[in-house]
mmCIF file of C-alpha atoms in Angstrom:
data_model
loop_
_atom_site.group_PDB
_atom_site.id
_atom_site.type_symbol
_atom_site.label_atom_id
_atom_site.label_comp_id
_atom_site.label_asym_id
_atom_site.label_seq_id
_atom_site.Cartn_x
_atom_site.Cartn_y
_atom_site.Cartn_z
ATOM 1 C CA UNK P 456 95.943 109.236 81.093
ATOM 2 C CA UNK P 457 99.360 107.774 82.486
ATOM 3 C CA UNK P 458 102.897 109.801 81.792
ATOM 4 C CA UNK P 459 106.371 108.749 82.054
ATOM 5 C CA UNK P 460 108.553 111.729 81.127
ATOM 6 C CA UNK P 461 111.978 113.423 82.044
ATOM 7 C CA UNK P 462 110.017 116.785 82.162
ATOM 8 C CA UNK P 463 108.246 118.381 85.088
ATOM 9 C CA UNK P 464 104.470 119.262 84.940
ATOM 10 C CA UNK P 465 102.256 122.075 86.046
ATOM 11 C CA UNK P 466 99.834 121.189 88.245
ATOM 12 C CA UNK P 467 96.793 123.952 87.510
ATOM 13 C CA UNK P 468 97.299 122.567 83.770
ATOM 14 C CA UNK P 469 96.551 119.151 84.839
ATOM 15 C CA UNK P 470 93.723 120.120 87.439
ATOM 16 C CA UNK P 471 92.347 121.602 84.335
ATOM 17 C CA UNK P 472 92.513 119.101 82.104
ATOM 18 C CA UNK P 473 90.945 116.418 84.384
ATOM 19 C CA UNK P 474 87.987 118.756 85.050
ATOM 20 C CA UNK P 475 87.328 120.009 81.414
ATOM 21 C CA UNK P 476 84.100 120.068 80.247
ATOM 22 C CA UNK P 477 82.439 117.425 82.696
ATOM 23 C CA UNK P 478 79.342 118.878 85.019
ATOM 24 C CA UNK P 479 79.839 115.214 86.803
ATOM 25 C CA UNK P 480 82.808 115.801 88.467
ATOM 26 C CA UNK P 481 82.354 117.072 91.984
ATOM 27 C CA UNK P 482 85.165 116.421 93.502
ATOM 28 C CA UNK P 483 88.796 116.156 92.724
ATOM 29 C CA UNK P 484 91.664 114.865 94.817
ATOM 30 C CA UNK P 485 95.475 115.320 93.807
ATOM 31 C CA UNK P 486 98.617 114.323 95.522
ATOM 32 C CA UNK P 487 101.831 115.985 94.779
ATOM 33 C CA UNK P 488 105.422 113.751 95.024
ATOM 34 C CA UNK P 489 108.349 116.084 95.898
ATOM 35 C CA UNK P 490 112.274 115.101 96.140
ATOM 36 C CA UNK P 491 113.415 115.834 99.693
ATOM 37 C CA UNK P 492 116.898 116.984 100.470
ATOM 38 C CA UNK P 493 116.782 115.083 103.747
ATOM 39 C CA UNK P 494 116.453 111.154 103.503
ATOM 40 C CA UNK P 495 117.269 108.341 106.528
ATOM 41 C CA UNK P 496 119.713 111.051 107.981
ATOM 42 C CA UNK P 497 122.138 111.785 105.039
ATOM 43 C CA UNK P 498 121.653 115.007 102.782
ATOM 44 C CA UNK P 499 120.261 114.496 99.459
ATOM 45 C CA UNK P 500 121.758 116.443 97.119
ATOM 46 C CA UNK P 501 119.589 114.870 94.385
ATOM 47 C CA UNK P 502 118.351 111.844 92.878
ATOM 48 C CA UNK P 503 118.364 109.909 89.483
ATOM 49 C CA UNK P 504 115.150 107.869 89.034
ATOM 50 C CA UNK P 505 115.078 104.495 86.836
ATOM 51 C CA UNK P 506 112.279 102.755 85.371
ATOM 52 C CA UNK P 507 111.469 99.846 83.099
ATOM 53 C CA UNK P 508 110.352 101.173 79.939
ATOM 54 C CA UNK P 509 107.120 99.308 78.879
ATOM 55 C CA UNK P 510 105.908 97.430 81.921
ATOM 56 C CA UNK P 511 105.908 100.381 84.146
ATOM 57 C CA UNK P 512 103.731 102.058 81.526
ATOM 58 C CA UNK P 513 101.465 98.730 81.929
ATOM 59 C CA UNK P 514 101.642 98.734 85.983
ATOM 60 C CA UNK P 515 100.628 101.940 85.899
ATOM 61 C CA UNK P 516 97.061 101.356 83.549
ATOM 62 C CA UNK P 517 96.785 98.536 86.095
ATOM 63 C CA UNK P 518 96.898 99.863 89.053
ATOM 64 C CA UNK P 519 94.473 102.676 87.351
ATOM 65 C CA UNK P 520 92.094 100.460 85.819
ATOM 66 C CA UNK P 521 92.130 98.640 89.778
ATOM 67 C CA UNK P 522 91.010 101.698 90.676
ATOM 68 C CA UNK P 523 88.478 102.720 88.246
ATOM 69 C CA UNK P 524 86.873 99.142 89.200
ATOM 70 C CA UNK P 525 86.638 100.040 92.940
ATOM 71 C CA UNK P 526 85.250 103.390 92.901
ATOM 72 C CA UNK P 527 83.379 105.456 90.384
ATOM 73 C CA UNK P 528 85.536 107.599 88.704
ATOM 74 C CA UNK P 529 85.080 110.203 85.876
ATOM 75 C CA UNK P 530 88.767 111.130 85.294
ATOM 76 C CA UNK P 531 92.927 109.777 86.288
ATOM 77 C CA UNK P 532 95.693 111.420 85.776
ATOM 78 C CA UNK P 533 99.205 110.198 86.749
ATOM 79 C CA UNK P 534 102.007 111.276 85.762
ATOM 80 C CA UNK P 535 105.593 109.627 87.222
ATOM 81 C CA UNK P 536 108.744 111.778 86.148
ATOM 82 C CA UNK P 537 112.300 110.106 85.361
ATOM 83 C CA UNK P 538 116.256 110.956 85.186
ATOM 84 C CA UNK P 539 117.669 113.056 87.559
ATOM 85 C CA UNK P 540 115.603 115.259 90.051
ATOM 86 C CA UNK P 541 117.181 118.069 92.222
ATOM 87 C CA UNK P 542 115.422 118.682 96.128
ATOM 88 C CA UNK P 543 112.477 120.698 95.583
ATOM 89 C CA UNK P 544 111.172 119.124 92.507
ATOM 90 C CA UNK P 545 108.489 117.310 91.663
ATOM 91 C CA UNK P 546 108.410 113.682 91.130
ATOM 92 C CA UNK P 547 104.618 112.430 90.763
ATOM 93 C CA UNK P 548 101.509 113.761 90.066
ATOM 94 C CA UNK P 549 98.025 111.673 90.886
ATOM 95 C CA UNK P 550 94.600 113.305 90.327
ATOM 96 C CA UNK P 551 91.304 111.761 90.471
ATOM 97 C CA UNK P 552 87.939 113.198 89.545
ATOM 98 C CA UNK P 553 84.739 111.781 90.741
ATOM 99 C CA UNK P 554 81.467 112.312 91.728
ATOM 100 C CA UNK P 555 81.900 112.950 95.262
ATOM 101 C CA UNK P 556 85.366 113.503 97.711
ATOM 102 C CA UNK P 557 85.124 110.176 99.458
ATOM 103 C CA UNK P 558 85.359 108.674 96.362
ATOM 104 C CA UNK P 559 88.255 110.910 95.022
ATOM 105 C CA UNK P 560 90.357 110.568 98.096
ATOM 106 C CA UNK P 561 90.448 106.673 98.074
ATOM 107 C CA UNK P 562 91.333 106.452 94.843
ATOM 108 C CA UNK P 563 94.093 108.839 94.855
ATOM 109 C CA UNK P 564 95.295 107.313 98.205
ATOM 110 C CA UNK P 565 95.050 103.688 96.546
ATOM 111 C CA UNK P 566 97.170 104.549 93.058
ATOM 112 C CA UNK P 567 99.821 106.194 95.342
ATOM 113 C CA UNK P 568 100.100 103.159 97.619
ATOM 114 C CA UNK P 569 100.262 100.363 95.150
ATOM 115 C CA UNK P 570 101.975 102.592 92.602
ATOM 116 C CA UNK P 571 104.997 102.531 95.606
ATOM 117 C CA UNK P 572 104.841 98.907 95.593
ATOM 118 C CA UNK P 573 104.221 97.618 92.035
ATOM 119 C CA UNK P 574 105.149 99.662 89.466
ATOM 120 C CA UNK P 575 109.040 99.477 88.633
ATOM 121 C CA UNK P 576 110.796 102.747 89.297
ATOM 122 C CA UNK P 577 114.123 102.847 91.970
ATOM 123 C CA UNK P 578 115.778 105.597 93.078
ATOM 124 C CA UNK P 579 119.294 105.884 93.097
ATOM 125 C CA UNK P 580 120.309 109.065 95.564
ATOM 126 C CA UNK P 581 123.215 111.357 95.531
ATOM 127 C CA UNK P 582 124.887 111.999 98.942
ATOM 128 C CA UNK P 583 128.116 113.531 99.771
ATOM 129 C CA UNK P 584 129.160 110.211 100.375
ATOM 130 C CA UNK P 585 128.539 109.146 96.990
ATOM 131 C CA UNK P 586 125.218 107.816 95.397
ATOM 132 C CA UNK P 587 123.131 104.961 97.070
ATOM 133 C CA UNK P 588 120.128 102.904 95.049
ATOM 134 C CA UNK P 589 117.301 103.519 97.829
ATOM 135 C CA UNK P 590 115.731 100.546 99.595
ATOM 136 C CA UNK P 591 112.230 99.633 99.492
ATOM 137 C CA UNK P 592 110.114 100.225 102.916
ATOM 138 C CA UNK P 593 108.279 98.182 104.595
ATOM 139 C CA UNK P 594 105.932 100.789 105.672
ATOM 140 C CA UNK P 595 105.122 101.274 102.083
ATOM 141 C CA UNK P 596 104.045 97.715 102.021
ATOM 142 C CA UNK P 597 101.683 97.485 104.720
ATOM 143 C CA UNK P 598 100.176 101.253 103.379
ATOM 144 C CA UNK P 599 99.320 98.583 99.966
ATOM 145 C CA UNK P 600 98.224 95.767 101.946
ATOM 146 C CA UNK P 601 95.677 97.580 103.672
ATOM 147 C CA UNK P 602 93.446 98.004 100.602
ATOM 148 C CA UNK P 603 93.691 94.043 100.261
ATOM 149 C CA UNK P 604 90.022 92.483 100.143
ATOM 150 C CA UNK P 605 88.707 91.665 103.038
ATOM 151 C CA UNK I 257 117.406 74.538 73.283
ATOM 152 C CA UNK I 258 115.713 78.384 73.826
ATOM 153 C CA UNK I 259 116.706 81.717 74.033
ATOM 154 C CA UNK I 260 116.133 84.121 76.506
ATOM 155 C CA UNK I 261 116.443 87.949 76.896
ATOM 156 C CA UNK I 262 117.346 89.014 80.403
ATOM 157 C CA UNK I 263 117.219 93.035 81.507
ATOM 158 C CA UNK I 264 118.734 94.022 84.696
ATOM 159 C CA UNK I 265 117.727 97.159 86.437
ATOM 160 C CA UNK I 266 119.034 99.645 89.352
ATOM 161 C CA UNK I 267 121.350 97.783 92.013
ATOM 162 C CA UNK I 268 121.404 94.588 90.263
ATOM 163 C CA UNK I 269 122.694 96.383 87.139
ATOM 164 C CA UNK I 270 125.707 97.912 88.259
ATOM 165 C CA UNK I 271 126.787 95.026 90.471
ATOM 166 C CA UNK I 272 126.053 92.620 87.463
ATOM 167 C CA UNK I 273 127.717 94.782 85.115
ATOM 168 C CA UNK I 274 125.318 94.222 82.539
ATOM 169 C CA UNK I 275 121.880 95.876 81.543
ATOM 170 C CA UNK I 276 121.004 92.900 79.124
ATOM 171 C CA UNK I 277 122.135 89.894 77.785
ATOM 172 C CA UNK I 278 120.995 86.752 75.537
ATOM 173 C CA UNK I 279 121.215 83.747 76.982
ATOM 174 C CA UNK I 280 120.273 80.194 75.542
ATOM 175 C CA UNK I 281 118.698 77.639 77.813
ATOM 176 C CA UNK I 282 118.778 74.112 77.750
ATOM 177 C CA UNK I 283 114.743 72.995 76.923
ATOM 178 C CA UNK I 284 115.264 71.387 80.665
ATOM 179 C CA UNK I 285 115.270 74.779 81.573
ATOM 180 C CA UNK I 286 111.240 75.719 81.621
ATOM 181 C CA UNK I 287 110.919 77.895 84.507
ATOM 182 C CA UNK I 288 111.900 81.368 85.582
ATOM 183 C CA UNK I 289 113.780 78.969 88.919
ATOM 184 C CA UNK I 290 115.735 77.108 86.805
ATOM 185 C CA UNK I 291 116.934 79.674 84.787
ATOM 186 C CA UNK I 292 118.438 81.419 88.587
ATOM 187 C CA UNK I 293 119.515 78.084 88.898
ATOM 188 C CA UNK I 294 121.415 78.459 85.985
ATOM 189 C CA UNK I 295 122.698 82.372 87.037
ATOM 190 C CA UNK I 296 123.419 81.183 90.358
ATOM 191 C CA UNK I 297 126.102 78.672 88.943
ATOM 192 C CA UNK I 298 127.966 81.827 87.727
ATOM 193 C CA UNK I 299 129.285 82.177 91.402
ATOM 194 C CA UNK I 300 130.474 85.358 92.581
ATOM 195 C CA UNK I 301 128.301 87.981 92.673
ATOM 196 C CA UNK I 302 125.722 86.250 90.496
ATOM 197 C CA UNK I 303 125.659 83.734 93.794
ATOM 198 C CA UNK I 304 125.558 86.256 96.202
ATOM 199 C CA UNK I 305 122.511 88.297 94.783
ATOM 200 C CA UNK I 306 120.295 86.097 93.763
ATOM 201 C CA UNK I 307 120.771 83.620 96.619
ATOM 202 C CA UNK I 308 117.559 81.944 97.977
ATOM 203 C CA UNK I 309 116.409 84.678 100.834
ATOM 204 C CA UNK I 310 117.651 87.585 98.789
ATOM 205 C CA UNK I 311 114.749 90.130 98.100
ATOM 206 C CA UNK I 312 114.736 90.743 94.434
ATOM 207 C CA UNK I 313 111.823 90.494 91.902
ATOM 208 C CA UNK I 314 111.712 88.592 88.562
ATOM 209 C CA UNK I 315 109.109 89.537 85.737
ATOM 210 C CA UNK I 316 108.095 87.746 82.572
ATOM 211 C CA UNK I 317 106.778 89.316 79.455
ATOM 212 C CA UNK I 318 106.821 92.555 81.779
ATOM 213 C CA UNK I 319 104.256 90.661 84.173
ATOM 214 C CA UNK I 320 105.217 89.482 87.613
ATOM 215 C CA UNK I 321 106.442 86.384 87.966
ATOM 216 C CA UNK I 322 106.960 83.297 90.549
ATOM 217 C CA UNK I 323 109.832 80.868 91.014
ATOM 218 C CA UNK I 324 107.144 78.464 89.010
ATOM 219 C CA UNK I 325 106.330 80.972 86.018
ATOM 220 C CA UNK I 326 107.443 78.831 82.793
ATOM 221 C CA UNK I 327 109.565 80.689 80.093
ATOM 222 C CA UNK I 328 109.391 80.670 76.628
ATOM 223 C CA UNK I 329 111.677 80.613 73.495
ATOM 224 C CA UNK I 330 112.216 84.514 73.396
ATOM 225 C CA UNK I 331 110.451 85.847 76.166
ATOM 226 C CA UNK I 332 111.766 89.269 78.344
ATOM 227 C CA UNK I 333 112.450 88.404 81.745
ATOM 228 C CA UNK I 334 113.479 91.096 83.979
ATOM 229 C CA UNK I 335 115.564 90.777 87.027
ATOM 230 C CA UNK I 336 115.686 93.538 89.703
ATOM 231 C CA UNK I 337 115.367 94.745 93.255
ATOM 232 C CA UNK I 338 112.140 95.697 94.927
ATOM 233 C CA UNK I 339 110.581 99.038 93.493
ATOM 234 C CA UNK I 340 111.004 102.773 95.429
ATOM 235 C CA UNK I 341 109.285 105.110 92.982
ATOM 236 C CA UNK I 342 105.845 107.886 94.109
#
């Protein structure tokens, strides 16, 4: 299940709903995206988040079904939030339900990474010295290439 | 002669000035470098950004593309700078 909305989300709701009804699942791993009101030294005040309408939907499935291929997986949930976002808010929500927590964690850890990488959102922040489209890291990069095959 | 629609997101779209615009190619023009080619001879800004060594990404038919991706008559091509979404 993959999300692109303006609208926040509730967590416990989602935990749920990736857990309902399936005795399989022993483990579940979620990460949680938050807006910061601190970035590279300058005061964020907020941000407005872009995204290409259609093939970010598709990255997404990729990078999910990339996932579901490389570990066994009984639920994914992510959901990536757009417009603008005040400090404190939530931007992303991954959750993975598998069998066991190794499992869980890798995959959650793996959608983050290449979802930072591949899938077409940009953040434009507001400062008080006026707004500023945010620049991709290269740390973010080499967090994706490490799942690379060997 | 083809037509192309181009889509320009985030930094590229405000210095552009433009979110999307037709544009008809000569049939010479086959592949997702000549059309840049053909942006590039805009001058100006359109020089600047999408100068050879400037970091920006190109998609086709919402896929990823390469300098050597071919286009064709009424494809999406997308035009923007690297991604900073999660």
């Amino acid at each position: 299940m993959i999300r692109v909305q303006t609208d926040d989300f509730d967590v416990a709701r989602e935990l749920a709903a990736l857990r309902a009804g399936n005795p399989a699942i022993g483990a579940v791993a979620m990460f949680v995206g938050l807006v910061r009101d601190i970035n590279e030294g300058a005061q964020v005040g907020g941000m407005t988040l872009e995204h290409y309408p259609g093939m970010t939907e598709k990255s997404l499935q990729r990078i999910v079904d990339d996932a579901r291929q490389q570990w066994p997986l009984q639920a994914v949930r992510v959901i990536h939030r757009v417009g603008p976002l005040a400090p404190l808010d939530q931007i992303v929500f991954v959750g993975v339900a598998s069998a066991h927590r190794g499992d869980a964690f890798a995959a959650c850890e793996f959608i983050m990474d290449y979802l930072k990488t591949q899938a077409p959102f940009w953040k434009l922040e507001h400062t008080a010295e006026g707004a500023r489209w945010v620049d991709a890291r290269e740390s973010d990069q080499q967090a994706a290439d490490r799942w690379a095959p060997r | 002669m083809m037509w192309v629609r181009i889509l320009y997101f985030a930094r590229l779209r405000e210095v552009f000035g433009c979110g999307e615009e037709r544009l008809a190619l000569p049939s010479s023009a086959a592949t997702v470098a000549d059309l840049l080619s053909l942006l590039r001879s805009r001058g100006d800004r359109w020089a600047d950004e999408l100068a050879e060594g400037r970091t920006f990404r190109v998609a086709v038919a919402q896929e990823m593309a390469q300098l050597s991706t071919p286009l064709t008559d009424e494809v999406e091509v997308a035009i923007f700078p690297p991604v900073t979404g999660g």
